[in-house]
Tab-separated table of C-alpha atoms in Angstrom:
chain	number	residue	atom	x	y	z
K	22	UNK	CA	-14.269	-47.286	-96.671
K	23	UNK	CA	-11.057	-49.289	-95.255
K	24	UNK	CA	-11.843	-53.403	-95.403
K	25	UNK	CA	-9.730	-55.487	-93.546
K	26	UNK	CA	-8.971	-58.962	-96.027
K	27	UNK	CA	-7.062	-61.013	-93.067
K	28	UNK	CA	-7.719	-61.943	-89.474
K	29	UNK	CA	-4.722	-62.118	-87.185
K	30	UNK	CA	-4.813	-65.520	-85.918
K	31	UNK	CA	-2.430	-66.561	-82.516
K	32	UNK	CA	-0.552	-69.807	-83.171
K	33	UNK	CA	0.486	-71.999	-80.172
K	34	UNK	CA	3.090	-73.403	-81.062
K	35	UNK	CA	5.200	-75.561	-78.790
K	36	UNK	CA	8.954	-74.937	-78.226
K	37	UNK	CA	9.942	-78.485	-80.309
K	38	UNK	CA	7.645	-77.547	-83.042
K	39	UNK	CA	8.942	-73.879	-83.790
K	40	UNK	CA	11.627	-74.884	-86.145
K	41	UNK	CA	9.024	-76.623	-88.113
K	42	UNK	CA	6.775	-73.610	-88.485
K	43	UNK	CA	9.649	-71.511	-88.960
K	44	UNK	CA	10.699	-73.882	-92.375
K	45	UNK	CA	6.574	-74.455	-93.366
K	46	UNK	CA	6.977	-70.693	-93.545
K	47	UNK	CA	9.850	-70.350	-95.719
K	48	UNK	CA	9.219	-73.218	-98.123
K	49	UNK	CA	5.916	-71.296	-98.404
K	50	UNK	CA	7.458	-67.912	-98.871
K	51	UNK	CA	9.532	-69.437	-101.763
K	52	UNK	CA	6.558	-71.014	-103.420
K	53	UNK	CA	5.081	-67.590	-103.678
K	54	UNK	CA	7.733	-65.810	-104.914
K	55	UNK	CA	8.250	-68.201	-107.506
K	56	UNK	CA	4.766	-67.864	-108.456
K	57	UNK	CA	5.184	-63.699	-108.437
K	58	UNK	CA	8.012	-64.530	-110.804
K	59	UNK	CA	5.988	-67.032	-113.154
K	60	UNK	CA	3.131	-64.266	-113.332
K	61	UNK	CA	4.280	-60.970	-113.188
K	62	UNK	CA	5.449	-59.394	-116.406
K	63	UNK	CA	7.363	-56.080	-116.647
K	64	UNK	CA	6.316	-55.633	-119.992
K	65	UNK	CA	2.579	-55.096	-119.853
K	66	UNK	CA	-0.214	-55.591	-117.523
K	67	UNK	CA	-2.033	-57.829	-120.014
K	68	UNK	CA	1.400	-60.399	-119.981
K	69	UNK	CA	0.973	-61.366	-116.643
K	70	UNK	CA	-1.027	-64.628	-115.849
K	71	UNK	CA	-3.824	-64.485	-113.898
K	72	UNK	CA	-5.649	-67.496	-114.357
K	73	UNK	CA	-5.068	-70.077	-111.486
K	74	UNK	CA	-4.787	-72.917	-113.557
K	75	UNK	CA	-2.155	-71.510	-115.451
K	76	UNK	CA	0.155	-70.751	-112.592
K	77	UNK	CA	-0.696	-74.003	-110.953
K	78	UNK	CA	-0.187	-76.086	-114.104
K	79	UNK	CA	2.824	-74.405	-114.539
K	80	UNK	CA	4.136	-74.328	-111.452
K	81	UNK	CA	3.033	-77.031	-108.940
K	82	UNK	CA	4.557	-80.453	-109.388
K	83	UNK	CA	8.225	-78.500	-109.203
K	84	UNK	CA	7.395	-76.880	-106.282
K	85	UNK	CA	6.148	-79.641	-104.262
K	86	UNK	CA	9.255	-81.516	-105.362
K	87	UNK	CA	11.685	-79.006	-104.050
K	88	UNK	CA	9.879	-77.574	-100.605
K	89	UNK	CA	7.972	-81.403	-100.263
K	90	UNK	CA	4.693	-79.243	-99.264
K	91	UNK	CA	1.595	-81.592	-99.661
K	92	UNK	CA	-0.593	-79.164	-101.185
């Protein structure tokens, strides 16, 4: 059985605003790569972090200070 986990979801965004979305969207790619980074490990599947706290502990006031995302 095939589930689907995400809803495609139309934003209307107008013309002045696309840049915005267009840097929301990065800053928010970076986050999660950085997280990827913090949590993955290459070594073994029990290394990597998989609590949330851990990650966010870790990882959150640096992030907001470089992409200035509010949450």
């Amino acid at each position: 059985m095939e589930v689907r986990r995400t809803a495609p979801v139309k934003l209307v965004v107008p013309d002045e605003r696309r840049n915005d979305l267009h840097e929301t969207a990065r800053q928010f790619l970076h986050c999660a790569n950085r997280a990827a980074e913090f949590c993955w490990s290459d070594n073994s599947y029990t290394e990597c972090v998989t609590a949330n706290t851990t990650a966010r502990d870790a990882l959150y006031d640096d992030l907001r200070e470089e992409t200035n995302l509010t949450a």
